[in-house]
Amino acid sequence: MTNWSAVLWGFAVGILAGLLAFAVPIIGHVGAGLIAGAVAGYLAGGGLGSGAWHGLLAGALDGIVLVLLIVPIAGIIGGVSAGPVGGFIGSAGVLVIGLVIAFVFALDSAIGGAIGSLVSPNDGR
């Protein structure tokens, strides 16, 4: 069973760590995903599989929300520079590529979630 509270806390930490990754390049976005997944996995507990699942959900939610925020901006820029067809193509391209990237970045969150669940005292109940 999914612990949505753990996923939402991981999501919030992922957004914050992702913003800090721009200011502190040493952490990077991979580190932000690991941290977000670790928080979700730690809070969910329940073993490696549960931690990885919760970390994956937190990372995927981060990526999907960011893509949905960027797609309208790409549509506006494409519409202004290349007309309505350019706006549509720009939005669709950003949506597809963004969702693929969000999935890839969710994988490091799953790894972080598995690690977080290992150190969690919570047995998943």
mmCIF file of N, CA and C in Angstrom:
data_model
loop_
_atom_site.group_PDB
_atom_site.id
_atom_site.type_symbol
_atom_site.label_atom_id
_atom_site.label_comp_id
_atom_site.label_asym_id
_atom_site.label_seq_id
_atom_site.Cartn_x
_atom_site.Cartn_y
_atom_site.Cartn_z
ATOM 1 N N MET A 1 0.840 -1.171 0.000
ATOM 2 C CA MET A 1 0.000 0.000 0.000
ATOM 3 C C MET A 1 0.894 1.246 0.000
ATOM 4 N N THR A 2 0.508 2.210 -0.783
ATOM 5 C CA THR A 2 1.314 3.418 -0.928
ATOM 6 C C THR A 2 1.053 4.390 0.223
ATOM 7 N N ASN A 3 2.110 4.864 0.823
ATOM 8 C CA ASN A 3 2.036 5.873 1.870
ATOM 9 C C ASN A 3 2.178 7.239 1.189
ATOM 10 N N TRP A 4 1.046 7.871 0.885
ATOM 11 C CA TRP A 4 1.069 9.116 0.121
ATOM 12 C C TRP A 4 1.674 10.265 0.906
ATOM 13 N N SER A 5 1.625 10.187 2.209
ATOM 14 C CA SER A 5 2.278 11.218 3.021
ATOM 15 C C SER A 5 3.785 11.183 2.789
ATOM 16 N N ALA A 6 4.355 9.997 2.758
ATOM 17 C CA ALA A 6 5.799 9.856 2.494
ATOM 18 C C ALA A 6 6.139 10.343 1.095
ATOM 19 N N VAL A 7 5.287 10.028 0.116
ATOM 20 C CA VAL A 7 5.520 10.461 -1.264
ATOM 21 C C VAL A 7 5.475 11.988 -1.353
ATOM 22 N N LEU A 8 4.503 12.597 -0.698
ATOM 23 C CA LEU A 8 4.380 14.063 -0.752
ATOM 24 C C LEU A 8 5.537 14.756 -0.041
ATOM 25 N N TRP A 9 6.016 14.175 1.062
ATOM 26 C CA TRP A 9 7.190 14.752 1.726
ATOM 27 C C TRP A 9 8.422 14.607 0.831
ATOM 28 N N GLY A 10 8.561 13.468 0.183
ATOM 29 C CA GLY A 10 9.665 13.285 -0.761
ATOM 30 C C GLY A 10 9.571 14.251 -1.924
ATOM 31 N N PHE A 11 8.355 14.477 -2.420
ATOM 32 C CA PHE A 11 8.124 15.440 -3.494
ATOM 33 C C PHE A 11 8.555 16.840 -3.071
ATOM 34 N N ALA A 12 8.135 17.257 -1.875
ATOM 35 C CA ALA A 12 8.475 18.599 -1.386
ATOM 36 C C ALA A 12 9.990 18.759 -1.228
ATOM 37 N N VAL A 13 10.633 17.755 -0.666
ATOM 38 C CA VAL A 13 12.087 17.805 -0.506
ATOM 39 C C VAL A 13 12.769 17.804 -1.873
ATOM 40 N N GLY A 14 12.215 17.065 -2.821
ATOM 41 C CA GLY A 14 12.780 17.020 -4.168
ATOM 42 C C GLY A 14 12.716 18.362 -4.873
ATOM 43 N N ILE A 15 11.600 19.057 -4.727
ATOM 44 C CA ILE A 15 11.480 20.388 -5.334
ATOM 45 C C ILE A 15 12.488 21.338 -4.693
ATOM 46 N N LEU A 16 12.561 21.329 -3.380
ATOM 47 C CA LEU A 16 13.495 22.215 -2.674
ATOM 48 C C LEU A 16 14.942 21.874 -3.022
ATOM 49 N N ALA A 17 15.290 20.598 -2.999
ATOM 50 C CA ALA A 17 16.662 20.197 -3.323
ATOM 51 C C ALA A 17 16.982 20.483 -4.788
ATOM 52 N N GLY A 18 15.994 20.343 -5.665
ATOM 53 C CA GLY A 18 16.201 20.659 -7.073
ATOM 54 C C GLY A 18 16.475 22.130 -7.296
ATOM 55 N N LEU A 19 15.777 22.978 -6.546
ATOM 56 C CA LEU A 19 16.039 24.417 -6.645
ATOM 57 C C LEU A 19 17.420 24.748 -6.101
ATOM 58 N N LEU A 20 17.804 24.106 -5.007
ATOM 59 C CA LEU A 20 19.128 24.334 -4.441
ATOM 60 C C LEU A 20 20.230 23.795 -5.351
ATOM 61 N N ALA A 21 19.909 22.799 -6.170
ATOM 62 C CA ALA A 21 20.906 22.223 -7.075
ATOM 63 C C ALA A 21 21.385 23.250 -8.094
ATOM 64 N N PHE A 22 20.529 24.215 -8.425
ATOM 65 C CA PHE A 22 20.965 25.281 -9.325
ATOM 66 C C PHE A 22 21.945 26.215 -8.627
ATOM 67 N N ALA A 23 21.731 26.466 -7.348
ATOM 68 C CA ALA A 23 22.583 27.381 -6.595
ATOM 69 C C ALA A 23 23.872 26.707 -6.127
ATOM 70 N N VAL A 24 23.804 25.429 -5.830
ATOM 71 C CA VAL A 24 24.962 24.681 -5.334
ATOM 72 C C VAL A 24 25.204 23.513 -6.288
ATOM 73 N N PRO A 25 25.989 23.730 -7.324
ATOM 74 C CA PRO A 25 26.148 22.700 -8.350
ATOM 75 C C PRO A 25 26.759 21.393 -7.860
ATOM 76 N N ILE A 26 27.410 21.394 -6.719
ATOM 77 C CA ILE A 26 28.041 20.168 -6.226
ATOM 78 C C ILE A 26 26.974 19.117 -5.908
ATOM 79 N N ILE A 27 25.847 19.554 -5.378
ATOM 80 C CA ILE A 27 24.766 18.611 -5.065
ATOM 81 C C ILE A 27 24.219 18.011 -6.351
ATOM 82 N N GLY A 28 23.916 18.862 -7.302
ATOM 83 C CA GLY A 28 23.406 18.407 -8.593
ATOM 84 C C GLY A 28 21.998 17.863 -8.504
ATOM 85 N N HIS A 29 21.421 17.650 -9.651
ATOM 86 C CA HIS A 29 20.046 17.170 -9.700
ATOM 87 C C HIS A 29 19.941 15.680 -9.412
ATOM 88 N N VAL A 30 21.000 14.948 -9.678
ATOM 89 C CA VAL A 30 20.987 13.536 -9.312
ATOM 90 C C VAL A 30 20.985 13.410 -7.793
ATOM 91 N N GLY A 31 21.789 14.225 -7.132
ATOM 92 C CA GLY A 31 21.797 14.239 -5.668
ATOM 93 C C GLY A 31 20.455 14.663 -5.101
ATOM 94 N N ALA A 32 19.802 15.609 -5.755
ATOM 95 C CA ALA A 32 18.479 16.049 -5.298
ATOM 96 C C ALA A 32 17.480 14.904 -5.394
ATOM 97 N N GLY A 33 17.556 14.123 -6.476
ATOM 98 C CA GLY A 33 16.674 12.971 -6.612
ATOM 99 C C GLY A 33 16.947 11.903 -5.566
ATOM 100 N N LEU A 34 18.237 11.680 -5.289
ATOM 101 C CA LEU A 34 18.587 10.707 -4.251
ATOM 102 C C LEU A 34 18.069 11.141 -2.885
ATOM 103 N N ILE A 35 18.193 12.431 -2.592
ATOM 104 C CA ILE A 35 17.726 12.952 -1.304
ATOM 105 C C ILE A 35 16.212 12.830 -1.201
ATOM 106 N N ALA A 36 15.501 13.211 -2.264
ATOM 107 C CA ALA A 36 14.034 13.131 -2.259
ATOM 108 C C ALA A 36 13.568 11.691 -2.077
ATOM 109 N N GLY A 37 14.186 10.779 -2.807
ATOM 110 C CA GLY A 37 13.822 9.371 -2.667
ATOM 111 C C GLY A 37 14.140 8.825 -1.290
ATOM 112 N N ALA A 38 15.272 9.253 -0.740
ATOM 113 C CA ALA A 38 15.648 8.785 0.597
ATOM 114 C C ALA A 38 14.645 9.233 1.646
ATOM 115 N N VAL A 39 14.154 10.465 1.513
ATOM 116 C CA VAL A 39 13.145 10.951 2.459
ATOM 117 C C VAL A 39 11.868 10.125 2.333
ATOM 118 N N ALA A 40 11.417 9.901 1.107
ATOM 119 C CA ALA A 40 10.198 9.117 0.904
ATOM 120 C C ALA A 40 10.378 7.686 1.404
ATOM 121 N N GLY A 41 11.519 7.077 1.093
ATOM 122 C CA GLY A 41 11.772 5.711 1.539
ATOM 123 C C GLY A 41 11.908 5.596 3.045
ATOM 124 N N TYR A 42 12.561 6.584 3.654
ATOM 125 C CA TYR A 42 12.727 6.578 5.104
ATOM 126 C C TYR A 42 11.371 6.676 5.803
ATOM 127 N N LEU A 43 10.524 7.591 5.317
ATOM 128 C CA LEU A 43 9.212 7.770 5.945
ATOM 129 C C LEU A 43 8.290 6.583 5.708
ATOM 130 N N ALA A 44 8.395 5.956 4.542
ATOM 131 C CA ALA A 44 7.525 4.822 4.236
ATOM 132 C C ALA A 44 8.018 3.546 4.910
ATOM 133 N N GLY A 45 9.345 3.350 4.940
ATOM 134 C CA GLY A 45 9.898 2.135 5.533
ATOM 135 C C GLY A 45 9.422 0.897 4.789
ATOM 136 N N GLY A 46 9.428 -0.236 5.448
ATOM 137 C CA GLY A 46 8.868 -1.449 4.885
ATOM 138 C C GLY A 46 9.790 -2.252 3.990
ATOM 139 N N GLY A 47 11.060 -1.941 3.908
ATOM 140 C CA GLY A 47 11.982 -2.736 3.113
ATOM 141 C C GLY A 47 12.374 -2.072 1.811
ATOM 142 N N LEU A 48 13.265 -2.746 1.090
ATOM 143 C CA LEU A 48 13.827 -2.200 -0.140
ATOM 144 C C LEU A 48 12.773 -1.915 -1.198
ATOM 145 N N GLY A 49 11.881 -2.844 -1.429
ATOM 146 C CA GLY A 49 10.861 -2.672 -2.466
ATOM 147 C C GLY A 49 9.935 -1.513 -2.173
ATOM 148 N N SER A 50 9.503 -1.428 -0.938
ATOM 149 C CA SER A 50 8.615 -0.337 -0.542
ATOM 150 C C SER A 50 9.324 1.010 -0.640
ATOM 151 N N GLY A 51 10.550 1.061 -0.177
ATOM 152 C CA GLY A 51 11.305 2.307 -0.251
ATOM 153 C C GLY A 51 11.550 2.739 -1.680
ATOM 154 N N ALA A 52 11.911 1.775 -2.531
ATOM 155 C CA ALA A 52 12.143 2.094 -3.939
ATOM 156 C C ALA A 52 10.857 2.586 -4.602
ATOM 157 N N TRP A 53 9.740 1.966 -4.284
ATOM 158 C CA TRP A 53 8.450 2.371 -4.856
ATOM 159 C C TRP A 53 8.100 3.796 -4.448
ATOM 160 N N HIS A 54 8.228 4.094 -3.174
ATOM 161 C CA HIS A 54 7.883 5.430 -2.684
ATOM 162 C C HIS A 54 8.848 6.486 -3.227
ATOM 163 N N GLY A 55 10.127 6.137 -3.323
ATOM 164 C CA GLY A 55 11.090 7.055 -3.914
ATOM 165 C C GLY A 55 10.800 7.307 -5.385
ATOM 166 N N LEU A 56 10.452 6.238 -6.106
ATOM 167 C CA LEU A 56 10.113 6.380 -7.524
ATOM 168 C C LEU A 56 8.910 7.292 -7.708
ATOM 169 N N LEU A 57 7.885 7.113 -6.884
ATOM 170 C CA LEU A 57 6.701 7.966 -6.994
ATOM 171 C C LEU A 57 7.022 9.426 -6.689
ATOM 172 N N ALA A 58 7.833 9.662 -5.667
ATOM 173 C CA ALA A 58 8.199 11.042 -5.320
ATOM 174 C C ALA A 58 8.993 11.689 -6.448
ATOM 175 N N GLY A 59 9.947 10.961 -7.012
ATOM 176 C CA GLY A 59 10.747 11.497 -8.110
ATOM 177 C C GLY A 59 9.933 11.719 -9.363
ATOM 178 N N ALA A 60 9.039 10.788 -9.673
ATOM 179 C CA ALA A 60 8.191 10.935 -10.854
ATOM 180 C C ALA A 60 7.247 12.116 -10.694
ATOM 181 N N LEU A 61 6.696 12.292 -9.507
ATOM 182 C CA LEU A 61 5.802 13.420 -9.263
ATOM 183 C C LEU A 61 6.543 14.744 -9.417
ATOM 184 N N ASP A 62 7.773 14.811 -8.928
ATOM 185 C CA ASP A 62 8.603 16.008 -9.129
ATOM 186 C C ASP A 62 8.757 16.320 -10.615
ATOM 187 N N GLY A 63 9.140 15.314 -11.369
ATOM 188 C CA GLY A 63 9.375 15.513 -12.796
ATOM 189 C C GLY A 63 8.118 15.896 -13.549
ATOM 190 N N ILE A 64 7.016 15.238 -13.260
ATOM 191 C CA ILE A 64 5.769 15.521 -13.968
ATOM 192 C C ILE A 64 5.279 16.924 -13.669
ATOM 193 N N VAL A 65 5.351 17.349 -12.418
ATOM 194 C CA VAL A 65 4.911 18.706 -12.070
ATOM 195 C C VAL A 65 5.780 19.749 -12.767
ATOM 196 N N LEU A 66 7.088 19.539 -12.782
ATOM 197 C CA LEU A 66 7.967 20.495 -13.460
ATOM 198 C C LEU A 66 7.694 20.548 -14.962
ATOM 199 N N VAL A 67 7.448 19.394 -15.583
ATOM 200 C CA VAL A 67 7.136 19.378 -17.013
ATOM 201 C C VAL A 67 5.837 20.127 -17.284
ATOM 202 N N LEU A 68 4.834 19.902 -16.452
ATOM 203 C CA LEU A 68 3.549 20.579 -16.666
ATOM 204 C C LEU A 68 3.640 22.089 -16.446
ATOM 205 N N LEU A 69 4.617 22.528 -15.672
ATOM 206 C CA LEU A 69 4.834 23.971 -15.513
ATOM 207 C C LEU A 69 5.588 24.565 -16.702
ATOM 208 N N ILE A 70 6.452 23.775 -17.333
ATOM 209 C CA ILE A 70 7.286 24.281 -18.426
ATOM 210 C C ILE A 70 6.581 24.220 -19.779
ATOM 211 N N VAL A 71 5.679 23.258 -19.988
ATOM 212 C CA VAL A 71 5.015 23.093 -21.279
ATOM 213 C C VAL A 71 4.277 24.359 -21.733
ATOM 214 N N PRO A 72 3.490 25.021 -20.889
ATOM 215 C CA PRO A 72 2.819 26.243 -21.369
ATOM 216 C C PRO A 72 3.802 27.347 -21.762
ATOM 217 N N ILE A 73 4.916 27.432 -21.051
ATOM 218 C CA ILE A 73 5.928 28.440 -21.395
ATOM 219 C C ILE A 73 6.503 28.145 -22.775
ATOM 220 N N ALA A 74 6.784 26.881 -23.065
ATOM 221 C CA ALA A 74 7.292 26.504 -24.388
ATOM 222 C C ALA A 74 6.261 26.805 -25.465
ATOM 223 N N GLY A 75 4.988 26.589 -25.164
ATOM 224 C CA GLY A 75 3.935 26.893 -26.131
ATOM 225 C C GLY A 75 3.834 28.371 -26.432
ATOM 226 N N ILE A 76 3.969 29.185 -25.411
ATOM 227 C CA ILE A 76 3.905 30.639 -25.612
ATOM 228 C C ILE A 76 5.108 31.113 -26.425
ATOM 229 N N ILE A 77 6.276 30.655 -26.061
ATOM 230 C CA ILE A 77 7.491 31.060 -26.796
ATOM 231 C C ILE A 77 7.418 30.578 -28.240
ATOM 232 N N GLY A 78 7.009 29.330 -28.446
ATOM 233 C CA GLY A 78 6.886 28.810 -29.799
ATOM 234 C C GLY A 78 5.811 29.530 -30.589
ATOM 235 N N GLY A 79 4.713 29.886 -29.936
ATOM 236 C CA GLY A 79 3.633 30.604 -30.610
ATOM 237 C C GLY A 79 4.036 32.003 -31.030
ATOM 238 N N VAL A 80 4.804 32.665 -30.188
ATOM 239 C CA VAL A 80 5.258 34.027 -30.510
ATOM 240 C C VAL A 80 6.290 33.995 -31.637
ATOM 241 N N SER A 81 7.198 33.021 -31.579
ATOM 242 C CA SER A 81 8.289 33.017 -32.557
ATOM 243 C C SER A 81 7.931 32.324 -33.869
ATOM 244 N N ALA A 82 7.042 31.339 -33.845
ATOM 245 C CA ALA A 82 6.779 30.567 -35.065
ATOM 246 C C ALA A 82 5.290 30.382 -35.352
ATOM 247 N N GLY A 83 4.426 31.117 -34.695
ATOM 248 C CA GLY A 83 2.994 30.996 -34.951
ATOM 249 C C GLY A 83 2.374 29.847 -34.184
ATOM 250 N N PRO A 84 1.072 29.624 -34.424
ATOM 251 C CA PRO A 84 0.355 28.605 -33.655
ATOM 252 C C PRO A 84 0.891 27.185 -33.851
ATOM 253 N N VAL A 85 1.327 26.859 -35.055
ATOM 254 C CA VAL A 85 1.876 25.525 -35.288
ATOM 255 C C VAL A 85 3.185 25.355 -34.515
ATOM 256 N N GLY A 86 4.003 26.398 -34.506
ATOM 257 C CA GLY A 86 5.242 26.355 -33.740
ATOM 258 C C GLY A 86 4.981 26.208 -32.256
ATOM 259 N N GLY A 87 3.935 26.871 -31.762
ATOM 260 C CA GLY A 87 3.571 26.738 -30.351
ATOM 261 C C GLY A 87 3.147 25.331 -30.004
ATOM 262 N N PHE A 88 2.358 24.720 -30.895
ATOM 263 C CA PHE A 88 1.915 23.346 -30.662
ATOM 264 C C PHE A 88 3.090 22.377 -30.697
ATOM 265 N N ILE A 89 3.931 22.509 -31.709
ATOM 266 C CA ILE A 89 5.085 21.608 -31.840
ATOM 267 C C ILE A 89 6.045 21.796 -30.673
ATOM 268 N N GLY A 90 6.261 23.059 -30.267
ATOM 269 C CA GLY A 90 7.134 23.312 -29.119
ATOM 270 C C GLY A 90 6.588 22.691 -27.845
ATOM 271 N N SER A 91 5.286 22.848 -27.618
ATOM 272 C CA SER A 91 4.673 22.274 -26.414
ATOM 273 C C SER A 91 4.719 20.755 -26.437
ATOM 274 N N ALA A 92 4.370 20.168 -27.572
ATOM 275 C CA ALA A 92 4.353 18.707 -27.663
ATOM 276 C C ALA A 92 5.754 18.137 -27.499
ATOM 277 N N GLY A 93 6.739 18.784 -28.107
ATOM 278 C CA GLY A 93 8.118 18.304 -27.978
ATOM 279 C C GLY A 93 8.617 18.372 -26.549
ATOM 280 N N VAL A 94 8.350 19.484 -25.884
ATOM 281 C CA VAL A 94 8.769 19.632 -24.488
ATOM 282 C C VAL A 94 8.043 18.618 -23.609
ATOM 283 N N LEU A 95 6.776 18.368 -23.886
ATOM 284 C CA LEU A 95 6.014 17.405 -23.091
ATOM 285 C C LEU A 95 6.610 16.003 -23.218
ATOM 286 N N VAL A 96 6.856 15.556 -24.427
ATOM 287 C CA VAL A 96 7.371 14.197 -24.633
ATOM 288 C C VAL A 96 8.772 14.046 -24.060
ATOM 289 N N ILE A 97 9.662 14.945 -24.426
ATOM 290 C CA ILE A 97 11.040 14.861 -23.935
ATOM 291 C C ILE A 97 11.080 15.033 -22.416
ATOM 292 N N GLY A 98 10.276 15.952 -21.903
ATOM 293 C CA GLY A 98 10.242 16.198 -20.465
ATOM 294 C C GLY A 98 9.765 14.986 -19.680
ATOM 295 N N LEU A 99 8.759 14.281 -20.191
ATOM 296 C CA LEU A 99 8.270 13.097 -19.483
ATOM 297 C C LEU A 99 9.294 11.968 -19.509
ATOM 298 N N VAL A 100 10.031 11.838 -20.600
ATOM 299 C CA VAL A 100 11.102 10.828 -20.655
ATOM 300 C C VAL A 100 12.188 11.170 -19.639
ATOM 301 N N ILE A 101 12.580 12.435 -19.594
ATOM 302 C CA ILE A 101 13.602 12.858 -18.631
ATOM 303 C C ILE A 101 13.096 12.684 -17.199
ATOM 304 N N ALA A 102 11.817 12.992 -16.967
ATOM 305 C CA ALA A 102 11.247 12.817 -15.623
ATOM 306 C C ALA A 102 11.311 11.353 -15.199
ATOM 307 N N PHE A 103 11.051 10.438 -16.126
ATOM 308 C CA PHE A 103 11.134 9.020 -15.799
ATOM 309 C C PHE A 103 12.567 8.620 -15.455
ATOM 310 N N VAL A 104 13.522 9.100 -16.234
ATOM 311 C CA VAL A 104 14.925 8.767 -15.980
ATOM 312 C C VAL A 104 15.362 9.313 -14.614
ATOM 313 N N PHE A 105 14.970 10.550 -14.305
ATOM 314 C CA PHE A 105 15.338 11.121 -13.015
ATOM 315 C C PHE A 105 14.600 10.446 -11.857
ATOM 316 N N ALA A 106 13.460 9.830 -12.125
ATOM 317 C CA ALA A 106 12.750 9.118 -11.066
ATOM 318 C C ALA A 106 13.507 7.851 -10.663
ATOM 319 N N LEU A 107 14.336 7.340 -11.548
ATOM 320 C CA LEU A 107 15.087 6.126 -11.221
ATOM 321 C C LEU A 107 16.088 6.362 -10.095
ATOM 322 N N ASP A 108 16.744 7.535 -10.087
ATOM 323 C CA ASP A 108 17.674 7.800 -8.985
ATOM 324 C C ASP A 108 16.917 8.017 -7.679
ATOM 325 N N SER A 109 15.699 8.518 -7.771
ATOM 326 C CA SER A 109 14.879 8.649 -6.563
ATOM 327 C C SER A 109 14.495 7.281 -6.018
ATOM 328 N N ALA A 110 14.291 6.314 -6.904
ATOM 329 C CA ALA A 110 13.994 4.951 -6.455
ATOM 330 C C ALA A 110 15.189 4.351 -5.727
ATOM 331 N N ILE A 111 16.378 4.616 -6.219
ATOM 332 C CA ILE A 111 17.589 4.140 -5.543
ATOM 333 C C ILE A 111 17.703 4.790 -4.164
ATOM 334 N N GLY A 112 17.467 6.097 -4.119
ATOM 335 C CA GLY A 112 17.477 6.802 -2.832
ATOM 336 C C GLY A 112 16.418 6.267 -1.888
ATOM 337 N N GLY A 113 15.243 5.939 -2.424
ATOM 338 C CA GLY A 113 14.170 5.385 -1.597
ATOM 339 C C GLY A 113 14.536 4.044 -0.996
ATOM 340 N N ALA A 114 15.199 3.217 -1.783
ATOM 341 C CA ALA A 114 15.636 1.923 -1.259
ATOM 342 C C ALA A 114 16.649 2.109 -0.137
ATOM 343 N N ILE A 115 17.569 3.043 -0.329
ATOM 344 C CA ILE A 115 18.567 3.324 0.715
ATOM 345 C C ILE A 115 17.893 3.902 1.958
ATOM 346 N N GLY A 116 16.947 4.824 1.746
ATOM 347 C CA GLY A 116 16.243 5.428 2.879
ATOM 348 C C GLY A 116 15.463 4.402 3.683
ATOM 349 N N SER A 117 14.874 3.423 3.011
ATOM 350 C CA SER A 117 14.102 2.416 3.737
ATOM 351 C C SER A 117 14.998 1.490 4.556
ATOM 352 N N LEU A 118 16.249 1.345 4.126
ATOM 353 C CA LEU A 118 17.179 0.493 4.882
ATOM 354 C C LEU A 118 17.496 1.071 6.258
ATOM 355 N N VAL A 119 17.555 2.397 6.337
ATOM 356 C CA VAL A 119 17.895 3.021 7.616
ATOM 357 C C VAL A 119 16.671 3.448 8.401
ATOM 358 N N SER A 120 15.500 3.183 7.873
ATOM 359 C CA SER A 120 14.266 3.587 8.540
ATOM 360 C C SER A 120 13.899 2.622 9.663
ATOM 361 N N PRO A 121 13.525 3.169 10.815
ATOM 362 C CA PRO A 121 13.035 2.292 11.877
ATOM 363 C C PRO A 121 11.587 1.858 11.647
ATOM 364 N N ASN A 122 10.936 2.464 10.674
ATOM 365 C CA ASN A 122 9.531 2.193 10.373
ATOM 366 C C ASN A 122 9.437 0.867 9.613
ATOM 367 N N ASP A 123 8.570 -0.021 10.055
ATOM 368 C CA ASP A 123 8.426 -1.303 9.366
ATOM 369 C C ASP A 123 7.332 -1.264 8.308
ATOM 370 N N GLY A 124 6.818 -0.076 7.984
ATOM 371 C CA GLY A 124 5.848 0.056 6.909
ATOM 372 C C GLY A 124 4.408 0.017 7.344
ATOM 373 N N ARG A 125 4.139 -0.115 8.626
ATOM 374 C CA ARG A 125 2.749 -0.154 9.093
ATOM 375 C C ARG A 125 2.236 1.209 9.410
#
